[in-house]
Short mmCIF file of N, CA and C in Angstrom, two decimals:
data_model
loop_
_atom_site.label_atom_id
_atom_site.label_comp_id
_atom_site.label_asym_id
_atom_site.label_seq_id
_atom_site.Cartn_x
_atom_site.Cartn_y
_atom_site.Cartn_z
N PHE A 598 4.56 2.34 15.77
CA PHE A 598 3.38 2.62 16.48
C PHE A 598 3.45 1.65 17.78
N TRP A 599 3.60 0.27 16.99
CA TRP A 599 3.29 -0.26 18.49
C TRP A 599 4.87 -0.78 19.24
N TRP A 600 5.72 -0.53 18.62
CA TRP A 600 6.42 -0.62 19.36
C TRP A 600 6.81 -0.55 20.98
N PRO A 601 5.90 -0.06 21.72
CA PRO A 601 5.95 -0.13 22.84
C PRO A 601 5.21 -0.78 23.69
N LYS A 602 4.54 -0.96 22.98
CA LYS A 602 3.29 -2.37 23.15
C LYS A 602 4.83 -3.83 23.73
N PHE A 603 4.79 -4.05 22.42
CA PHE A 603 5.55 -5.29 22.63
C PHE A 603 7.04 -5.31 23.27
N THR A 604 7.72 -4.11 23.70
CA THR A 604 8.74 -4.09 23.94
C THR A 604 8.85 -3.24 25.22
N GLY A 605 7.68 -2.79 25.37
CA GLY A 605 7.88 -1.74 26.98
C GLY A 605 8.21 -0.67 26.21
N LYS A 606 9.36 -0.07 25.64
CA LYS A 606 10.31 1.06 25.78
C LYS A 606 9.90 1.70 24.44
N MET A 607 10.03 3.04 24.60
CA MET A 607 10.09 4.50 23.50
C MET A 607 10.80 4.25 22.79
N LEU A 608 10.79 3.97 21.61
CA LEU A 608 11.62 3.96 20.12
C LEU A 608 12.57 6.18 20.69
N ASP A 609 13.35 6.15 19.83
CA ASP A 609 13.65 7.18 19.94
C ASP A 609 13.21 8.66 18.28
N GLU A 610 12.70 9.70 19.16
CA GLU A 610 11.01 10.20 18.01
C GLU A 610 12.57 11.01 17.13
N ARG A 611 13.41 11.63 17.16
CA ARG A 611 14.21 11.63 16.30
C ARG A 611 14.90 11.25 15.48
N LEU A 612 15.36 9.71 15.53
CA LEU A 612 15.98 8.93 14.80
C LEU A 612 14.39 8.05 13.96
N GLY A 613 13.85 7.80 14.66
CA GLY A 613 12.34 8.03 13.68
C GLY A 613 11.49 8.85 12.62
N LYS A 614 12.31 10.18 13.31
CA LYS A 614 11.46 11.31 11.83
C LYS A 614 12.91 10.96 11.04
N ILE A 615 14.25 11.30 10.80
CA ILE A 615 15.53 11.08 10.41
C ILE A 615 14.91 10.16 9.53
N THR A 616 14.86 8.81 10.25
CA THR A 616 14.55 7.33 9.32
C THR A 616 12.89 7.79 7.52
N PHE A 617 12.12 8.35 8.46
CA PHE A 617 10.77 9.06 7.72
C PHE A 617 11.26 9.54 6.35
N TRP A 618 12.14 10.08 6.56
CA TRP A 618 12.85 11.59 5.72
C TRP A 618 13.32 10.85 4.64
N THR A 619 14.51 10.09 4.83
CA THR A 619 15.32 9.31 4.14
C THR A 619 14.53 8.30 4.04
N LEU A 620 13.81 7.47 4.07
CA LEU A 620 12.81 6.64 3.07
C LEU A 620 11.91 7.58 2.04
N PHE A 621 11.45 8.30 3.14
CA PHE A 621 10.44 9.60 2.34
C PHE A 621 11.05 9.47 0.47
N ILE A 622 12.40 10.34 0.90
CA ILE A 622 12.80 11.05 -0.27
C ILE A 622 13.50 10.15 -1.02
N GLY A 623 14.44 9.14 -0.18
CA GLY A 623 14.56 7.90 -1.31
C GLY A 623 13.78 7.00 -2.57
N PHE A 624 12.53 6.42 -2.01
CA PHE A 624 11.66 6.11 -2.17
C PHE A 624 11.08 6.43 -3.62
N HIS A 625 10.50 8.08 -3.24
CA HIS A 625 9.80 8.72 -4.20
C HIS A 625 10.90 9.26 -5.56
N GLY A 626 12.42 9.88 -5.10
CA GLY A 626 12.97 10.30 -6.02
C GLY A 626 13.26 8.72 -7.51
N THR A 627 13.41 7.45 -5.93
CA THR A 627 13.52 6.67 -7.26
C THR A 627 12.57 5.81 -7.82
N PHE A 628 11.33 6.15 -7.49
CA PHE A 628 10.40 5.22 -8.81
C PHE A 628 9.05 6.18 -9.21
N LEU A 629 9.25 7.62 -8.15
CA LEU A 629 8.61 8.72 -9.30
C LEU A 629 8.84 9.10 -10.09
N VAL A 630 10.29 9.12 -10.30
CA VAL A 630 11.85 9.43 -11.08
C VAL A 630 11.22 8.49 -12.47
N GLN A 631 11.37 7.31 -11.84
CA GLN A 631 10.80 5.85 -12.99
C GLN A 631 10.20 6.23 -13.71
N HIS A 632 8.62 6.16 -12.87
CA HIS A 632 7.07 6.69 -13.81
C HIS A 632 7.80 8.10 -14.39
N TRP A 633 7.65 8.93 -14.20
CA TRP A 633 7.77 9.84 -15.11
C TRP A 633 8.41 9.37 -16.06
N LEU A 634 9.68 9.07 -16.19
CA LEU A 634 10.95 8.65 -16.94
C LEU A 634 9.87 7.49 -18.22
N GLY A 635 9.10 6.64 -17.68
CA GLY A 635 8.71 6.08 -18.36
C GLY A 635 7.65 6.15 -19.38
N ALA A 636 6.79 7.25 -18.22
CA ALA A 636 5.87 8.37 -19.46
C ALA A 636 6.62 9.11 -20.48
N GLU A 637 7.53 9.82 -20.44
CA GLU A 637 8.30 10.49 -21.41
C GLU A 637 8.96 9.53 -22.74
N GLY A 638 9.08 8.38 -22.07
CA GLY A 638 9.45 6.74 -23.52
C GLY A 638 10.51 6.77 -23.46
N MET A 639 11.12 6.30 -22.08
CA MET A 639 12.59 5.42 -21.81
C MET A 639 11.68 4.17 -21.82
N PRO A 640 12.43 3.42 -22.41
CA PRO A 640 11.96 2.06 -22.70
C PRO A 640 12.51 1.23 -21.35
N ARG A 641 11.70 -0.14 -20.70
CA ARG A 641 12.31 -0.64 -19.80
C ARG A 641 13.67 -2.11 -20.45
N ARG A 642 14.42 -2.42 -19.28
CA ARG A 642 15.14 -3.41 -19.21
C ARG A 642 16.27 -3.31 -20.50
N TYR A 643 16.48 -2.27 -20.28
CA TYR A 643 18.63 -1.45 -21.45
C TYR A 643 18.93 -1.51 -20.58
N ALA A 644 20.31 -2.07 -20.66
CA ALA A 644 21.97 -2.38 -20.38
C ALA A 644 21.79 -0.50 -20.48
N ASP A 645 21.70 -0.32 -21.79
CA ASP A 645 22.00 1.35 -21.28
C ASP A 645 21.48 2.17 -22.18
N TYR A 646 21.80 3.68 -22.61
CA TYR A 646 20.98 4.53 -22.82
C TYR A 646 21.36 5.23 -23.88
N LEU A 647 21.18 5.63 -25.06
CA LEU A 647 21.78 6.78 -25.59
C LEU A 647 21.73 8.44 -24.51
N ALA A 648 22.74 9.04 -24.42
CA ALA A 648 23.04 10.53 -23.85
C ALA A 648 21.90 11.45 -24.85
N ALA A 649 21.96 10.99 -26.42
CA ALA A 649 20.87 12.04 -26.95
C ALA A 649 19.24 11.49 -26.34
N ASP A 650 19.16 10.76 -25.75
CA ASP A 650 17.35 9.99 -25.29
C ASP A 650 17.15 10.96 -24.25
N GLY A 651 17.92 11.90 -23.47
CA GLY A 651 17.89 12.42 -21.97
C GLY A 651 17.79 11.90 -20.94
N PHE A 652 17.37 11.01 -20.76
CA PHE A 652 16.98 10.46 -19.66
C PHE A 652 18.27 10.31 -19.12
N THR A 653 19.73 10.50 -18.91
CA THR A 653 20.74 10.07 -18.38
C THR A 653 20.58 11.09 -16.85
N ALA A 654 19.83 12.25 -16.97
CA ALA A 654 20.25 13.29 -15.29
C ALA A 654 19.65 12.40 -14.57
N LEU A 655 17.95 12.46 -15.51
CA LEU A 655 17.50 11.69 -14.10
C LEU A 655 17.43 9.78 -13.34
N ASN A 656 17.80 8.92 -14.67
CA ASN A 656 18.12 8.31 -14.10
C ASN A 656 19.24 7.79 -13.35
N THR A 657 20.30 9.41 -13.09
CA THR A 657 21.46 9.17 -12.45
C THR A 657 20.57 10.18 -11.11
N ILE A 658 20.01 10.37 -11.21
CA ILE A 658 19.36 10.96 -9.49
C ILE A 658 18.05 9.89 -9.50
N SER A 659 17.90 8.72 -9.95
CA SER A 659 16.49 7.82 -9.63
C SER A 659 17.93 7.05 -9.20
N THR A 660 19.26 6.68 -8.71
CA THR A 660 20.29 5.76 -8.77
C THR A 660 20.64 6.55 -7.64
N ILE A 661 21.22 7.73 -7.63
CA ILE A 661 21.25 7.82 -6.08
C ILE A 661 20.53 8.12 -5.10
N SER A 662 18.86 8.41 -5.21
CA SER A 662 17.87 7.74 -4.51
C SER A 662 17.60 6.20 -4.41
N SER A 663 17.77 5.62 -4.91
CA SER A 663 18.24 4.23 -4.75
C SER A 663 19.22 3.86 -2.81
N PHE A 664 20.27 4.53 -3.85
CA PHE A 664 21.42 4.42 -2.80
C PHE A 664 20.79 5.03 -1.29
N LEU A 665 20.27 6.45 -0.99
CA LEU A 665 19.52 6.81 -0.12
C LEU A 665 18.20 6.10 0.71
N LEU A 666 17.78 5.77 -0.51
CA LEU A 666 16.76 4.69 -0.44
C LEU A 666 17.34 3.54 0.98
N GLY A 667 17.97 2.50 0.52
CA GLY A 667 18.71 1.49 0.69
C GLY A 667 19.46 2.31 2.80
N LEU A 668 19.90 3.45 2.29
CA LEU A 668 20.86 3.74 3.67
C LEU A 668 19.73 4.21 4.36
N SER A 669 18.37 4.80 4.61
CA SER A 669 17.39 4.86 5.19
C SER A 669 17.35 3.70 6.12
N ILE A 670 17.54 2.77 5.96
CA ILE A 670 17.10 1.96 7.18
C ILE A 670 18.12 1.73 8.12
N LEU A 671 19.45 2.44 7.83
CA LEU A 671 20.76 2.35 8.50
C LEU A 671 19.67 3.01 9.96
N PRO A 672 19.60 4.42 10.13
CA PRO A 672 18.81 5.09 11.95
C PRO A 672 18.63 4.13 12.12
N PHE A 673 16.94 3.50 11.34
CA PHE A 673 16.11 2.12 11.78
C PHE A 673 16.56 1.23 12.44
N PHE A 674 17.68 1.12 11.95
CA PHE A 674 18.68 -0.23 13.10
C PHE A 674 19.20 0.37 14.57
N TYR A 675 19.99 1.39 13.78
CA TYR A 675 20.37 2.40 15.16
C TYR A 675 19.52 2.73 16.37
N ASN A 676 17.95 3.31 15.77
CA ASN A 676 17.21 3.28 17.03
C ASN A 676 16.92 1.92 17.79
N VAL A 677 16.59 0.78 16.98
CA VAL A 677 16.23 0.01 17.53
C VAL A 677 17.50 -0.86 18.40
N TRP A 678 18.79 -0.44 17.89
CA TRP A 678 19.74 -0.67 18.74
C TRP A 678 19.36 -0.31 20.12
N LYS A 679 19.78 1.55 20.11
CA LYS A 679 19.30 2.02 21.11
C LYS A 679 18.74 2.18 21.89
N THR A 680 17.46 1.94 21.54
CA THR A 680 16.63 1.34 22.20
C THR A 680 16.31 0.31 23.03
N ALA A 681 16.44 -0.93 22.63
CA ALA A 681 17.14 -2.26 23.63
C ALA A 681 18.07 -1.88 24.66
N LYS A 682 19.36 -0.69 24.09
CA LYS A 682 20.04 -0.68 25.12
C LYS A 682 19.84 0.75 26.14
N TYR A 683 18.69 1.94 26.10
CA TYR A 683 19.39 2.81 26.65
C TYR A 683 17.98 3.02 26.44
N GLY A 684 16.68 2.43 25.97
CA GLY A 684 15.63 3.17 25.78
C GLY A 684 14.47 3.54 27.12
N LYS A 685 14.47 4.62 27.12
CA LYS A 685 12.87 5.06 28.32
C LYS A 685 11.93 3.79 28.27
N LYS A 686 11.71 3.56 29.87
CA LYS A 686 10.60 2.55 30.13
C LYS A 686 9.08 3.41 29.87
N VAL A 687 8.54 2.74 29.16
CA VAL A 687 6.43 2.99 29.40
C VAL A 687 6.13 2.96 30.50
N GLU A 688 5.77 3.55 30.91
CA GLU A 688 5.25 3.78 32.55
C GLU A 688 3.38 3.80 31.69
N VAL A 689 3.08 3.65 31.18
CA VAL A 689 1.16 4.21 31.05
C VAL A 689 1.25 3.05 30.16
N ASP A 690 -0.19 2.82 30.39
CA ASP A 690 -0.85 1.61 29.12
C ASP A 690 -0.81 1.79 27.25
N ASP A 691 -1.15 2.97 27.50
CA ASP A 691 -1.38 3.76 26.00
C ASP A 691 -0.41 5.11 26.19
N PRO A 692 0.64 5.08 25.12
CA PRO A 692 1.93 6.22 25.32
C PRO A 692 1.72 7.21 24.75
N TRP A 693 0.56 7.01 23.85
CA TRP A 693 -0.06 7.83 22.67
C TRP A 693 -0.80 9.21 23.44
N GLY A 694 -1.78 8.17 24.12
CA GLY A 694 -3.19 8.83 24.49
C GLY A 694 -3.93 9.02 23.62
N TYR A 695 -4.23 8.19 22.67
CA TYR A 695 -5.60 8.04 22.06
C TYR A 695 -6.06 6.60 20.91
N GLY A 696 -5.59 5.49 21.60
CA GLY A 696 -5.71 3.94 21.68
C GLY A 696 -7.23 3.97 21.80
N ARG A 697 -7.47 3.46 20.69
CA ARG A 697 -8.99 3.01 20.90
C ARG A 697 -9.76 1.72 21.34
N SER A 698 -8.73 0.75 20.94
CA SER A 698 -9.42 -0.57 20.81
C SER A 698 -8.70 -0.47 22.52
N LEU A 699 -9.21 -2.61 22.44
CA LEU A 699 -8.15 -2.88 23.53
C LEU A 699 -7.17 -3.12 24.22
N GLU A 700 -6.51 -3.61 23.15
CA GLU A 700 -4.66 -3.58 23.30
C GLU A 700 -4.09 -2.49 23.83
N TRP A 701 -4.46 -1.32 23.77
CA TRP A 701 -3.98 -0.38 24.91
C TRP A 701 -4.55 -0.17 25.63
N ALA A 702 -5.95 -0.87 26.19
CA ALA A 702 -5.98 -0.22 27.51
C ALA A 702 -5.20 -1.53 28.75
N THR A 703 -4.34 -2.49 28.37
CA THR A 703 -3.45 -3.32 29.05
C THR A 703 -2.03 -2.92 29.25
N SER A 704 -0.83 -3.13 29.78
CA SER A 704 -0.03 -2.70 30.34
C SER A 704 1.17 -2.77 28.85
N CYS A 705 1.95 -1.75 29.09
CA CYS A 705 3.20 -2.45 27.71
C CYS A 705 4.82 -2.51 29.08
N PRO A 706 4.66 -4.13 28.16
CA PRO A 706 4.48 -4.72 27.37
C PRO A 706 3.26 -5.82 27.99
N PRO A 707 2.50 -6.35 27.82
CA PRO A 707 1.20 -6.69 28.18
C PRO A 707 1.60 -8.14 28.93
N PRO A 708 1.02 -8.47 29.86
CA PRO A 708 0.89 -10.04 30.00
C PRO A 708 0.40 -10.99 29.22
N ARG A 709 0.53 -11.92 30.09
CA ARG A 709 0.84 -13.46 29.04
C ARG A 709 -0.84 -13.08 28.70
N HIS A 710 -1.25 -13.13 29.73
CA HIS A 710 -3.31 -13.05 29.30
C HIS A 710 -3.71 -12.18 28.98
N ASN A 711 -3.47 -10.76 29.53
CA ASN A 711 -3.52 -9.23 28.72
C ASN A 711 -4.59 -9.11 30.33
N PHE A 712 -6.07 -9.86 30.43
CA PHE A 712 -6.48 -9.33 30.93
C PHE A 712 -6.94 -10.67 31.88
N ILE A 713 -6.90 -10.11 33.75
CA ILE A 713 -7.49 -11.20 34.78
C ILE A 713 -8.61 -11.36 34.81
N SER A 714 -9.34 -10.81 34.30
CA SER A 714 -10.70 -11.09 33.72
C SER A 714 -10.94 -10.13 33.00
N LEU A 715 -12.33 -10.49 32.17
CA LEU A 715 -12.42 -9.47 30.85
C LEU A 715 -12.87 -8.61 31.32
N PRO A 716 -12.49 -7.76 30.56
CA PRO A 716 -13.32 -6.03 31.22
C PRO A 716 -14.36 -5.97 29.85
N ARG A 717 -15.56 -4.72 30.60
CA ARG A 717 -17.18 -4.60 30.57
C ARG A 717 -16.75 -3.54 29.06
N ILE A 718 -17.32 -3.65 27.55
CA ILE A 718 -17.25 -3.03 26.83
C ILE A 718 -18.79 -2.49 26.29
N ARG A 719 -18.76 -0.84 26.38
CA ARG A 719 -19.46 -0.13 26.70
C ARG A 719 -20.24 1.00 25.07
N SER A 720 -18.79 0.44 24.33
CA SER A 720 -18.71 0.90 23.40
C SER A 720 -17.59 0.40 21.90
N GLU A 721 -17.86 1.59 20.96
CA GLU A 721 -16.91 0.88 20.94
C GLU A 721 -15.01 1.48 20.35
N SER A 722 -15.32 1.96 20.96
CA SER A 722 -14.06 2.66 21.84
C SER A 722 -13.34 2.30 23.21
N PRO A 723 -13.58 0.78 24.00
CA PRO A 723 -13.32 0.75 24.83
C PRO A 723 -12.41 1.22 25.76
N ALA A 724 -10.76 1.67 25.22
CA ALA A 724 -9.41 1.93 25.45
C ALA A 724 -9.79 3.59 26.09
N PHE A 725 -9.92 4.03 24.50
CA PHE A 725 -10.46 5.55 25.04
C PHE A 725 -11.50 5.98 25.74
N ASP A 726 -12.21 4.82 25.66
CA ASP A 726 -13.42 5.53 26.98
C ASP A 726 -12.65 5.25 29.03
N LEU A 727 -11.72 3.96 28.47
CA LEU A 727 -11.01 4.02 29.60
C LEU A 727 -10.38 5.38 30.04
N HIS A 728 -9.67 5.42 29.17
CA HIS A 728 -8.43 6.48 29.93
C HIS A 728 -9.08 7.39 29.62
N HIS A 729 -10.30 8.16 28.78
CA HIS A 729 -10.97 9.26 29.27
C HIS A 729 -12.49 9.19 29.64
N PRO A 730 -12.05 8.48 30.80
CA PRO A 730 -14.03 9.15 30.93
C PRO A 730 -14.36 10.56 31.04
N GLU A 731 -14.14 11.77 31.36
CA GLU A 731 -15.00 12.19 31.15
C GLU A 731 -15.54 12.92 29.10
N ILE A 732 -15.17 12.16 28.85
CA ILE A 732 -14.85 12.49 26.87
C ILE A 732 -15.81 11.34 26.77
N ALA A 733 -16.12 9.78 27.46
CA ALA A 733 -17.18 9.08 27.19
C ALA A 733 -18.54 9.28 27.42
N ALA A 734 -18.46 9.57 28.75
CA ALA A 734 -19.44 10.08 29.64
C ALA A 734 -20.37 11.62 28.74
N LEU A 735 -19.30 12.24 27.76
CA LEU A 735 -20.40 13.16 27.49
C LEU A 735 -20.84 12.42 25.68
N ASP A 736 -20.15 11.40 25.62
CA ASP A 736 -20.63 11.14 23.73
C ASP A 736 -22.21 10.35 24.31
N GLN A 737 -21.86 9.66 25.96
CA GLN A 737 -23.02 8.75 25.90
C GLN A 737 -24.16 9.89 26.72
N LEU A 738 -23.82 11.29 27.02
CA LEU A 738 -24.76 12.17 27.03
C LEU A 738 -25.92 12.69 25.94
N GLU A 739 -24.65 12.41 24.73
CA GLU A 739 -25.71 12.44 23.09
C GLU A 739 -26.21 11.95 22.87
N HIS A 740 -26.24 10.36 23.01
CA HIS A 740 -26.84 9.30 22.77
C HIS A 740 -28.51 9.20 23.60
N VAL A 741 -28.35 9.57 24.42
CA VAL A 741 -29.95 9.27 25.16
C VAL A 741 -30.96 9.98 25.24
N GLY A 742 -32.14 9.74 24.81
CA GLY A 742 -32.49 10.67 24.19
C GLY A 742 -33.51 11.82 25.42
N PRO A 743 -34.30 12.77 25.20
CA PRO A 743 -34.67 14.01 26.13
C PRO A 743 -35.34 13.83 27.15
N LYS A 744 -35.94 12.12 26.55
CA LYS A 744 -37.17 11.99 27.56
C LYS A 744 -36.68 11.03 28.99
N ASP A 745 -35.43 10.65 28.53
CA ASP A 745 -34.58 9.26 29.30
C ASP A 745 -33.73 10.06 30.45
N THR A 746 -34.35 9.03 31.80
CA THR A 746 -33.61 9.75 33.02
C THR A 746 -32.41 9.24 33.10
N ALA A 747 -31.60 8.70 32.71
CA ALA A 747 -30.32 7.98 33.10
C ALA A 747 -29.62 8.76 33.39
N LEU A 748 -28.86 8.52 34.91
CA LEU A 748 -27.57 8.49 35.04
C LEU A 748 -26.32 8.43 34.60
N VAL A 749 -26.10 9.56 34.06
CA VAL A 749 -24.50 9.17 33.03
C VAL A 749 -23.77 10.16 33.51
N GLY A 750 -22.30 10.21 33.51
CA GLY A 750 -21.10 10.95 34.47
C GLY A 750 -21.68 11.95 35.56
N GLY A 751 -22.88 11.37 36.74
CA GLY A 751 -23.30 12.06 37.61
C GLY A 751 -23.75 12.65 37.60
N LYS A 752 -24.30 13.36 36.08
CA LYS A 752 -25.79 14.11 35.79
C LYS A 752 -26.71 12.94 35.84
N GLU A 753 -27.86 14.00 35.95
CA GLU A 753 -29.58 13.11 35.22
C GLU A 753 -29.43 13.57 33.62
N ALA A 754 -29.32 12.24 32.59
CA ALA A 754 -29.16 13.08 31.14
C ALA A 754 -30.72 13.17 31.32
N GLY A 755 -30.22 14.94 29.78
CA GLY A 755 -31.74 15.63 29.81
C GLY A 755 -31.96 16.69 30.23
N LYS A 756 -31.17 16.91 31.27
CA LYS A 756 -31.02 18.02 32.02
C LYS A 756 -29.72 19.18 32.36
#
């Protein structure tokens, strides 16, 4: 999420999904299986288990999943290397399009002091208001009382 703001380049989404799913499956295959084994009564910190206890198959699954969990970091490192060398430059302030706080209102990567002058804050989502003024105007119309005649978004409020 923060990578384009730090570096000014986008990570490869396909490699990101591969990293996520291998990490997700590896983590849950390791630790959820260990939780199930503990709930079934497997004692902790034993060097070896009897085959008659019935823990061998699930321990094997947990071991294989732990290797998958360890290998899941490789696509991430490849993604970082590939992005550093060939990554697509970010051309907009907010590559995701829905950032709400001020860090998404400055360029990618941000300049040394972010803003030349302090931005005016009119709501709890200043960057969102900056990038989507039509939605901000509608939100302001909803918050103006029916007897108020403030101009909001080019229309007289309440009419």
